[in-house]
Amino acid sequence: DTEVTQTPKHLVMGMTNKKSLKCEQHMGHRAMYWYKQKAKKPPELMFVYSYEKLSINESVPSRFSPECPNSSLLNLHLHALQPEDSALYLCASSQDWGERANVLTFGAGSRLTVL
Amino acid sequence: GNSVTQMEGPVTLSEEAFLTINCTYTATGYPSLFWYVQYPGEGLQLLLKATKADDKGSNKGFEATYRKETTSFHLEKGSVQVSDSAVYFCAPLGNEKLTFGTGTRLTIIP
């Protein structure tokens, strides 16, 4: 298995809703990432988990809450989002992280629309 | 921190034309360098990489050479195909982070 699987592919939510994005990989990778990509922009790093511990939080607002239940799963819990949070959310994984990260494998993304 | 300057797009070429997408970077030390590609409606895929000076990464007819003296990693392909239409991102890995360039949208017309 050489894939990163993200669900759902599309999500529409209101500003008062609570929802979650899910990401799964079975490559034995020990680092997992959340990126946010606005239209016609490059991906921006949000969070990095290494060995199931949060290693990097790029000053992301608390309405985004990451969770890494085990080495194969990464969630992003969403609460009280704003319309400007509408974007493509990409999950990625790598064998290790930091300078040893080498290649990141990306999922297809979850397209979020906040009404 | 790292920064990367990538050729502005969009770029439109005819099939079988020669492609160059310029990329220069600023980073401390000697970062690994990557080109990622994003096809419409998809996530990013690794296209090629180089981990040290003078290394040449290659894949699917694309090539890029790590030029330490000019801090560049330009992407080239000798003969593009319609299926190469996508957005291409240059990305150095330095200071424990992968930093993406702004992306270059490439459209190949038959």
Coordinates of N, CA and C in Angstrom, one line a residue:
Chain A
D1 N 0.9 -1.2 0.0 CA 0.0 0.0 0.0 C 0.9 1.2 0.0
T2 N 0.8 2.1 -1.0 CA 1.6 3.2 -1.2 C 0.8 4.5 -1.2
E3 N -0.4 4.5 -0.6 CA -1.3 5.6 -0.7 C -1.5 6.3 0.7
V4 N -1.9 7.5 0.6 CA -2.5 8.3 1.7 C -3.9 8.5 1.3
T5 N -4.8 8.0 2.2 CA -6.3 8.1 1.9 C -6.9 9.2 2.8
Q6 N -7.6 10.1 2.1 CA -8.3 11.1 2.9 C -9.8 11.0 2.7
T7 N -10.5 11.2 3.8 CA -12.0 11.3 3.7 C -12.5 12.4 4.6
P8 N -13.6 13.1 4.2 CA -14.3 12.9 2.9 C -13.6 13.6 1.8
K9 N -14.0 13.4 0.6 CA -13.4 14.2 -0.5 C -13.9 15.6 -0.6
H10 N -15.2 15.7 -0.2 CA -15.8 17.0 -0.2 C -16.6 17.2 1.1
L11 N -16.6 18.4 1.6 CA -17.3 18.6 2.9 C -17.8 20.1 2.8
V12 N -19.1 20.2 3.1 CA -19.8 21.5 3.2 C -20.3 21.6 4.6
M13 N -19.9 22.7 5.3 CA -20.3 22.9 6.7 C -20.7 24.3 7.0
G14 N -21.6 24.5 8.0 CA -21.9 25.8 8.4 C -20.9 26.3 9.5
M15 N -20.9 27.5 9.8 CA -20.0 28.1 10.8 C -20.2 27.6 12.2
T16 N -21.3 27.0 12.5 CA -21.5 26.5 13.8 C -21.3 25.0 13.9
N17 N -21.1 24.4 12.8 CA -20.9 22.9 12.8 C -19.6 22.4 13.4
K18 N -19.6 21.2 13.8 CA -18.3 20.5 14.1 C -18.2 19.3 13.2
K19 N -17.1 19.2 12.5 CA -16.8 18.1 11.6 C -15.3 17.7 11.7
S20 N -15.0 16.6 11.1 CA -13.6 16.1 11.1 C -13.2 15.7 9.7
L21 N -11.9 15.9 9.5 CA -11.3 15.3 8.3 C -10.4 14.2 8.7
K22 N -10.3 13.1 7.9 CA -9.6 12.0 8.3 C -8.5 11.6 7.3
C23 N -7.4 11.1 7.7 CA -6.3 10.7 6.9 C -5.7 9.4 7.4
E24 N -5.4 8.5 6.4 CA -4.9 7.2 6.8 C -3.8 6.8 5.9
Q25 N -2.7 6.2 6.4 CA -1.6 5.6 5.6 C -1.2 4.3 6.3
H26 N -0.8 3.4 5.4 CA -0.3 2.1 5.9 C 1.1 1.8 5.3
M27 N 1.9 2.8 5.2 CA 3.2 2.6 4.7 C 4.3 2.5 5.8
G28 N 3.8 2.6 7.0 CA 4.8 2.6 8.1 C 5.5 3.9 8.4
H29 N 4.9 5.0 7.7 CA 5.5 6.3 7.9 C 5.3 6.8 9.3
R30 N 6.3 7.5 9.9 CA 6.2 8.0 11.2 C 6.0 9.5 11.4
A31 N 5.9 10.1 10.2 CA 5.5 11.6 10.2 C 4.3 11.8 9.4
M32 N 3.4 12.6 9.9 CA 2.2 12.9 9.1 C 2.0 14.5 9.2
Y33 N 1.4 15.0 8.1 CA 1.3 16.4 8.0 C -0.1 16.8 7.5
W34 N -0.5 18.0 8.0 CA -1.7 18.7 7.4 C -1.2 20.0 6.7
Y35 N -1.7 20.1 5.4 CA -1.4 21.4 4.6 C -2.8 21.9 4.2
K36 N -2.8 23.3 4.1 CA -4.0 24.0 3.6 C -3.6 24.6 2.2
Q37 N -4.5 24.4 1.2 CA -4.2 25.0 -0.1 C -5.4 25.8 -0.6
K38 N -5.2 27.1 -0.7 CA -6.2 27.9 -1.3 C -6.1 27.9 -2.8
A39 N -7.2 28.3 -3.5 CA -7.2 28.2 -4.9 C -6.0 28.9 -5.6
K40 N -5.3 28.3 -6.5 CA -4.2 28.9 -7.2 C -3.0 29.4 -6.3
K41 N -2.9 28.7 -5.2 CA -1.8 29.0 -4.2 C -1.1 27.7 -3.9
P42 N 0.2 27.8 -3.4 CA 0.9 26.6 -3.0 C 0.3 26.1 -1.6
P43 N 0.6 24.9 -1.3 CA 0.2 24.3 0.0 C 0.9 25.1 1.1
E44 N 0.2 25.3 2.2 CA 0.8 25.9 3.4 C 0.8 24.9 4.5
L45 N 1.9 24.7 5.2 CA 2.0 23.8 6.3 C 1.2 24.3 7.5
M46 N 0.4 23.3 8.0 CA -0.4 23.6 9.3 C 0.2 22.9 10.5
F47 N 0.3 21.6 10.4 CA 0.7 20.8 11.5 C 1.7 19.7 11.0
V48 N 2.6 19.2 11.9 CA 3.4 18.1 11.7 C 3.3 17.2 12.9
Y49 N 3.0 15.9 12.7 CA 3.1 14.9 13.8 C 4.3 14.0 13.5
S50 N 5.1 13.8 14.5 CA 6.2 12.9 14.4 C 6.2 11.9 15.5
Y51 N 6.1 10.6 15.1 CA 6.0 9.5 16.1 C 4.8 9.8 17.1
E52 N 3.7 10.2 16.4 CA 2.4 10.5 17.1 C 2.4 11.7 18.0
K53 N 3.4 12.5 18.0 CA 3.5 13.7 18.8 C 3.5 14.9 17.9
L54 N 2.8 15.9 18.4 CA 2.8 17.2 17.6 C 4.1 17.8 17.6
S55 N 4.8 18.0 16.5 CA 6.1 18.6 16.4 C 6.1 20.0 15.9
I56 N 5.1 20.3 15.0 CA 5.0 21.7 14.5 C 3.6 22.1 14.4
N57 N 3.3 23.3 14.9 CA 2.0 24.0 14.8 C 2.4 25.3 14.2
E58 N 2.0 25.6 13.0 CA 2.4 26.8 12.3 C 1.4 27.9 12.7
S59 N 1.2 28.1 14.0 CA 0.3 29.2 14.5 C -1.1 29.1 13.9
V60 N -1.6 27.9 13.9 CA -2.9 27.7 13.3 C -4.0 28.1 14.3
P61 N -5.1 28.7 13.9 CA -6.1 29.1 14.9 C -6.7 27.8 15.6
S62 N -7.1 28.0 16.8 CA -7.6 26.9 17.6 C -8.9 26.2 17.1
R63 N -9.5 26.9 16.1 CA -10.7 26.2 15.6 C -10.3 25.0 14.7
F64 N -9.0 24.9 14.5 CA -8.5 23.7 13.8 C -7.8 22.9 14.9
S65 N -8.2 21.6 15.1 CA -7.6 20.8 16.2 C -7.1 19.5 15.6
P66 N -5.8 19.3 15.6 CA -5.3 18.0 15.0 C -5.3 16.9 16.1
E67 N -5.4 15.7 15.6 CA -5.3 14.5 16.5 C -4.6 13.4 15.8
C68 N -3.7 12.7 16.5 CA -3.1 11.5 15.9 C -3.3 10.3 16.8
P69 N -4.4 9.6 16.5 CA -4.7 8.5 17.5 C -3.7 7.3 17.4
N70 N -3.1 7.1 16.3 CA -2.0 6.1 16.2 C -1.2 6.4 15.0
S71 N -0.2 5.6 14.7 CA 0.8 6.0 13.7 C 0.3 6.0 12.3
S72 N -0.9 5.4 12.1 CA -1.5 5.3 10.8 C -2.6 6.4 10.5
L73 N -3.1 7.0 11.5 CA -4.2 7.9 11.4 C -3.9 9.3 11.8
L74 N -4.5 10.2 11.1 CA -4.4 11.6 11.5 C -5.7 12.3 11.2
N75 N -6.2 13.0 12.2 CA -7.5 13.7 12.1 C -7.3 15.2 12.2
L76 N -8.3 15.9 11.6 CA -8.3 17.3 11.8 C -9.7 17.7 12.2
H77 N -9.9 18.1 13.4 CA -11.2 18.5 13.9 C -11.5 19.9 13.6
L78 N -12.7 20.2 13.2 CA -13.1 21.5 12.7 C -14.2 22.1 13.5
H79 N -14.1 23.3 14.0 CA -15.2 23.8 14.8 C -15.2 25.3 14.7
A80 N -16.4 25.9 14.5 CA -16.6 27.3 14.4 C -15.7 27.9 13.3
L81 N -15.7 27.3 12.1 CA -14.9 27.8 11.1 C -15.5 29.0 10.4
Q82 N -14.7 29.7 9.7 CA -15.1 30.9 8.9 C -15.1 30.6 7.4
P83 N -15.8 31.4 6.7 CA -15.8 31.2 5.2 C -14.4 31.2 4.6
E84 N -13.6 32.0 5.1 CA -12.2 32.1 4.6 C -11.4 30.8 4.8
D85 N -11.9 29.9 5.6 CA -11.2 28.6 5.9 C -11.5 27.7 4.7
S86 N -12.4 28.0 3.8 CA -12.7 27.2 2.7 C -11.4 27.0 1.9
A87 N -11.1 25.7 1.6 CA -9.8 25.4 1.0 C -9.8 23.9 0.7
L88 N -8.7 23.5 0.0 CA -8.3 22.1 -0.1 C -7.4 21.7 1.0
Y89 N -7.7 20.7 1.8 CA -6.9 20.3 3.0 C -6.2 19.0 2.6
L90 N -4.9 19.1 2.5 CA -4.0 18.0 2.1 C -3.3 17.3 3.3
C91 N -3.4 16.0 3.3 CA -2.7 15.2 4.3 C -1.5 14.6 3.6
A92 N -0.3 14.5 4.3 CA 0.8 13.9 3.7 C 1.5 13.1 4.8
S93 N 2.4 12.2 4.3 CA 3.2 11.4 5.3 C 4.6 11.2 4.7
S94 N 5.5 10.9 5.6 CA 6.9 10.6 5.2 C 7.5 9.6 6.2
Q95 N 8.5 9.0 5.7 CA 9.1 7.9 6.5 C 9.6 8.4 7.9
D96 N 10.2 9.6 7.8 CA 10.6 10.3 9.0 C 10.3 11.8 8.8
W97 N 10.8 12.7 9.7 CA 10.5 14.1 9.5 C 11.8 14.9 9.7
G98 N 11.6 16.2 9.4 CA 12.7 17.1 9.5 C 13.6 16.9 8.3
E99 N 14.9 17.0 8.5 CA 15.9 16.9 7.5 C 15.9 15.4 6.9
R100 N 15.4 14.5 7.7 CA 15.3 13.1 7.3 C 14.0 12.8 6.6
A101 N 13.2 13.9 6.3 CA 11.8 13.6 5.8 C 11.9 13.1 4.4
N102 N 12.8 13.6 3.6 CA 13.0 13.2 2.2 C 11.6 13.3 1.5
V103 N 11.0 12.2 1.0 CA 9.9 12.3 0.2 C 8.6 12.4 1.0
L104 N 7.7 13.3 0.7 CA 6.3 13.3 1.2 C 5.4 12.7 0.2
T105 N 4.5 11.8 0.7 CA 3.4 11.3 -0.1 C 2.1 11.9 0.3
F106 N 1.5 12.5 -0.7 CA 0.3 13.3 -0.4 C -1.0 12.5 -0.7
G107 N -2.1 12.8 0.0 CA -3.4 12.3 -0.3 C -4.0 13.2 -1.4
A108 N -5.2 12.9 -1.8 CA -5.9 13.6 -2.9 C -6.5 14.9 -2.3
G109 N -6.7 14.9 -1.0 CA -7.2 16.1 -0.4 C -8.7 16.1 -0.1
S110 N -9.1 16.9 0.9 CA -10.5 17.1 1.2 C -10.9 18.5 0.9
R111 N -11.8 18.7 0.0 CA -12.2 20.1 -0.3 C -13.3 20.6 0.6
L112 N -13.0 21.6 1.4 CA -13.9 22.1 2.4 C -14.5 23.4 2.0
T113 N -15.8 23.5 2.1 CA -16.5 24.7 1.9 C -17.3 25.1 3.2
V114 N -17.0 26.3 3.7 CA -17.7 26.8 4.9 C -18.7 27.9 4.5
L115 N -19.9 27.6 4.8 CA -21.0 28.6 4.4 C -21.3 29.6 5.5
Chain B
G1 N 14.8 31.7 7.2 CA 14.1 30.5 6.8 C 14.3 30.3 5.3
N2 N 13.7 29.3 4.7 CA 13.8 29.0 3.3 C 12.8 29.9 2.5
S3 N 13.2 30.2 1.3 CA 12.3 30.8 0.3 C 12.6 30.3 -1.1
V4 N 11.7 30.3 -1.9 CA 11.9 29.8 -3.3 C 11.2 30.8 -4.3
T5 N 11.8 31.1 -5.3 CA 11.3 31.9 -6.4 C 11.1 31.0 -7.6
Q6 N 9.9 31.0 -8.1 CA 9.6 30.1 -9.2 C 9.0 30.9 -10.3
M7 N 9.3 30.4 -11.5 CA 8.8 31.1 -12.7 C 7.3 31.4 -12.7
E8 N 6.9 32.6 -13.0 CA 5.5 32.9 -13.0 C 4.8 32.2 -14.2
G9 N 3.6 31.8 -14.0 CA 2.8 31.2 -15.1 C 1.7 32.1 -15.4
P10 N 0.7 31.7 -16.1 CA 0.7 30.3 -16.7 C 1.6 30.2 -18.0
V11 N 2.0 29.0 -18.2 CA 2.8 28.7 -19.4 C 2.0 27.8 -20.3
T12 N 1.9 28.3 -21.6 CA 1.2 27.5 -22.6 C 2.2 27.1 -23.7
L13 N 2.2 25.8 -24.0 CA 3.1 25.4 -25.1 C 2.4 24.4 -26.0
S14 N 2.9 24.3 -27.2 CA 2.4 23.3 -28.1 C 3.0 21.9 -27.8
E15 N 2.3 20.9 -28.1 CA 2.9 19.5 -27.9 C 4.2 19.4 -28.6
E16 N 5.1 18.7 -28.0 CA 6.5 18.4 -28.4 C 7.4 19.6 -28.3
A17 N 7.0 20.7 -27.7 CA 7.9 21.8 -27.4 C 8.8 21.5 -26.3
F18 N 9.9 22.3 -26.2 CA 10.8 22.2 -25.1 C 10.3 23.0 -23.9
L19 N 10.4 22.5 -22.7 CA 9.9 23.1 -21.5 C 11.1 23.5 -20.6
T20 N 11.1 24.7 -20.0 CA 11.9 25.1 -18.9 C 11.1 25.8 -17.9
I21 N 11.1 25.4 -16.6 CA 10.5 26.2 -15.6 C 11.6 26.5 -14.6
N22 N 11.8 27.8 -14.4 CA 12.9 28.2 -13.5 C 12.6 28.2 -12.1
C23 N 13.6 27.8 -11.2 CA 13.4 27.8 -9.8 C 14.7 28.2 -9.1
T24 N 14.7 29.2 -8.3 CA 15.9 29.5 -7.4 C 15.4 29.5 -6.0
Y25 N 16.3 29.2 -5.1 CA 16.0 29.1 -3.7 C 17.0 29.8 -2.8
T26 N 16.5 30.1 -1.6 CA 17.4 30.6 -0.5 C 17.2 29.7 0.7
A27 N 18.3 29.1 1.2 CA 18.2 28.3 2.3 C 19.5 28.2 3.0
T28 N 19.5 27.9 4.3 CA 20.7 27.7 5.0 C 21.2 26.3 4.8
G29 N 22.5 26.1 4.6 CA 23.0 24.8 4.4 C 22.7 24.3 3.0
Y30 N 22.6 23.0 2.8 CA 22.4 22.4 1.5 C 21.1 21.6 1.6
P31 N 20.0 22.2 1.2 CA 18.7 21.5 1.3 C 18.6 20.5 0.2
S32 N 17.8 19.5 0.5 CA 17.3 18.6 -0.6 C 16.3 19.4 -1.4
L33 N 16.2 19.1 -2.7 CA 15.4 19.9 -3.6 C 14.4 19.0 -4.3
F34 N 13.2 19.4 -4.5 CA 12.1 18.6 -5.0 C 11.3 19.4 -6.1
W35 N 10.8 18.7 -7.0 CA 9.7 19.2 -7.9 C 8.5 18.2 -7.6
Y36 N 7.4 18.9 -7.3 CA 6.1 18.2 -7.1 C 5.2 18.7 -8.3
V37 N 4.2 17.8 -8.7 CA 3.3 18.1 -9.7 C 1.9 17.8 -9.2
Q38 N 1.0 18.7 -9.5 CA -0.4 18.6 -9.1 C -1.3 18.6 -10.3
Y39 N -1.9 17.5 -10.6 CA -2.8 17.4 -11.8 C -4.2 17.9 -11.3
P40 N -5.0 18.3 -12.2 CA -6.3 18.9 -11.9 C -7.1 18.0 -10.9
G41 N -7.6 18.6 -9.8 CA -8.4 17.9 -8.9 C -7.7 16.8 -8.0
E42 N -6.4 16.9 -8.0 CA -5.7 15.9 -7.2 C -4.7 16.5 -6.2
G43 N -4.2 15.7 -5.4 CA -3.1 16.1 -4.5 C -1.8 16.2 -5.2
L44 N -0.7 16.4 -4.5 CA 0.6 16.6 -5.1 C 1.3 15.2 -5.2
Q45 N 2.1 15.1 -6.3 CA 2.9 13.9 -6.5 C 4.3 14.3 -6.6
L46 N 5.2 13.5 -6.1 CA 6.6 13.8 -6.3 C 6.9 13.5 -7.8
L47 N 7.6 14.5 -8.4 CA 8.0 14.3 -9.8 C 9.5 13.9 -9.8
L48 N 10.4 14.6 -9.1 CA 11.8 14.2 -9.0 C 12.4 15.0 -7.9
K49 N 13.6 14.5 -7.5 CA 14.3 15.1 -6.4 C 15.9 15.0 -6.6
A50 N 16.6 15.9 -5.9 CA 18.0 15.8 -5.8 C 18.5 16.2 -4.4
T51 N 19.4 15.4 -3.9 CA 19.7 15.6 -2.5 C 21.1 16.3 -2.3
K52 N 21.9 16.4 -3.3 CA 23.2 17.1 -3.1 C 23.6 17.8 -4.4
A53 N 24.6 18.7 -4.3 CA 25.0 19.5 -5.4 C 25.4 18.6 -6.6
D54 N 25.0 19.1 -7.8 CA 25.3 18.4 -9.1 C 24.5 17.1 -9.3
D55 N 23.7 16.7 -8.3 CA 22.8 15.6 -8.6 C 21.8 16.0 -9.7
K56 N 21.4 15.1 -10.5 CA 20.3 15.3 -11.5 C 19.2 14.4 -11.1
G57 N 18.0 15.0 -10.9 CA 16.8 14.2 -10.7 C 16.1 14.0 -12.1
S58 N 15.5 12.8 -12.3 CA 14.8 12.7 -13.5 C 13.6 11.7 -13.4
N59 N 12.6 11.9 -14.2 CA 11.4 11.1 -14.1 C 10.5 11.5 -15.2
K60 N 9.9 10.5 -15.9 CA 8.9 10.8 -17.0 C 9.4 11.8 -18.0
G61 N 10.7 11.8 -18.3 CA 11.3 12.7 -19.3 C 11.6 14.0 -18.7
F62 N 11.3 14.3 -17.5 CA 11.6 15.6 -16.9 C 13.0 15.4 -16.2
E63 N 13.8 16.6 -16.2 CA 15.1 16.6 -15.5 C 15.3 17.9 -14.8
A64 N 16.0 17.8 -13.7 CA 16.4 19.0 -13.0 C 17.8 18.8 -12.3
T65 N 18.7 19.7 -12.4 CA 20.0 19.5 -11.8 C 20.2 20.5 -10.7
Y66 N 20.7 20.0 -9.5 CA 21.0 20.8 -8.3 C 22.2 21.6 -8.6
R67 N 22.0 22.9 -8.7 CA 23.2 23.8 -9.0 C 23.4 24.7 -7.8
K68 N 24.4 24.3 -7.0 CA 24.7 25.0 -5.7 C 25.2 26.4 -6.0
E69 N 26.0 26.6 -7.0 CA 26.6 27.9 -7.3 C 25.6 28.9 -7.7
T70 N 24.5 28.5 -8.3 CA 23.5 29.5 -8.7 C 22.2 29.3 -7.8
T71 N 22.3 28.4 -6.9 CA 21.1 28.0 -6.0 C 19.9 27.9 -6.9
S72 N 20.0 27.0 -7.9 CA 18.9 26.8 -8.8 C 18.6 25.3 -9.0
F73 N 17.4 25.1 -9.4 CA 16.9 23.7 -9.7 C 15.8 23.8 -10.8
H74 N 16.3 24.2 -12.0 CA 15.3 24.4 -13.1 C 14.8 23.1 -13.6
L75 N 13.5 23.0 -13.9 CA 12.9 21.8 -14.5 C 12.9 21.9 -16.0
E76 N 13.2 20.8 -16.7 CA 13.3 20.8 -18.1 C 12.7 19.5 -18.6
K77 N 12.1 19.6 -19.8 CA 11.6 18.4 -20.6 C 11.8 18.7 -22.1
G78 N 12.3 17.8 -22.8 CA 12.6 18.0 -24.2 C 11.4 18.0 -25.1
S79 N 10.4 17.3 -24.8 CA 9.2 17.2 -25.7 C 8.0 17.0 -24.8
V80 N 7.2 18.0 -24.6 CA 6.1 17.9 -23.7 C 4.9 17.3 -24.4
Q81 N 4.0 16.7 -23.6 CA 2.8 16.1 -24.1 C 1.6 16.7 -23.4
V82 N 0.4 16.5 -24.0 CA -0.8 17.1 -23.4 C -1.0 16.6 -22.0
S83 N -0.6 15.4 -21.7 CA -0.8 14.8 -20.4 C 0.1 15.5 -19.3
D84 N 1.0 16.3 -19.8 CA 1.9 17.0 -18.8 C 1.2 18.3 -18.3
S85 N 0.1 18.6 -18.8 CA -0.7 19.8 -18.3 C -1.0 19.6 -16.8
A86 N -0.5 20.5 -16.0 CA -0.6 20.4 -14.5 C 0.0 21.7 -13.9
V87 N 0.0 21.7 -12.6 CA 0.7 22.8 -11.9 C 2.0 22.2 -11.2
Y88 N 3.1 22.8 -11.4 CA 4.4 22.3 -11.0 C 4.9 23.2 -9.8
F89 N 5.4 22.5 -8.7 CA 5.9 23.2 -7.6 C 7.3 22.8 -7.3
C90 N 8.2 23.9 -7.2 CA 9.5 23.6 -6.7 C 9.5 23.7 -5.2
A91 N 10.3 22.9 -4.5 CA 10.3 22.9 -3.1 C 11.6 22.4 -2.5
P92 N 12.3 23.4 -1.8 CA 13.5 23.0 -1.0 C 13.0 22.4 0.3
L93 N 13.8 21.5 0.8 CA 13.6 20.9 2.2 C 14.7 21.4 3.0
G94 N 14.4 22.4 3.9 CA 15.5 22.9 4.8 C 14.9 23.4 6.1
N95 N 15.7 23.5 7.1 CA 15.1 23.8 8.4 C 14.0 23.0 8.8
E96 N 14.0 21.7 8.4 CA 13.0 20.7 8.8 C 11.7 20.9 8.1
K97 N 11.6 21.8 7.2 CA 10.3 22.1 6.5 C 10.5 22.0 5.0
L98 N 9.4 21.6 4.3 CA 9.3 21.7 2.9 C 8.6 23.0 2.5
T99 N 9.3 23.9 1.8 CA 8.7 25.2 1.4 C 8.3 25.1 -0.1
F100 N 7.1 25.3 -0.4 CA 6.7 25.3 -1.8 C 6.8 26.7 -2.5
G101 N 7.2 26.6 -3.7 CA 7.1 27.8 -4.6 C 5.7 28.1 -4.9
T102 N 5.4 29.2 -5.6 CA 4.1 29.6 -5.9 C 3.4 28.7 -6.9
G103 N 4.1 27.9 -7.6 CA 3.5 27.0 -8.6 C 3.5 27.6 -10.0
T104 N 3.7 26.8 -11.0 CA 3.6 27.2 -12.4 C 2.6 26.3 -13.1
R105 N 1.6 27.0 -13.6 CA 0.5 26.2 -14.3 C 1.0 26.1 -15.7
L106 N 1.0 24.8 -16.2 CA 1.4 24.5 -17.5 C 0.3 23.9 -18.3
T107 N 0.0 24.5 -19.5 CA -1.0 23.9 -20.4 C -0.3 23.6 -21.7
I108 N -0.5 22.3 -22.1 CA 0.0 21.9 -23.4 C -1.2 21.7 -24.4
I109 N -1.0 22.4 -25.5 CA -2.1 22.3 -26.5 C -1.7 21.4 -27.7
P110 N -2.6 20.6 -28.2 CA -2.3 19.6 -29.2 C -1.8 20.3 -30.5

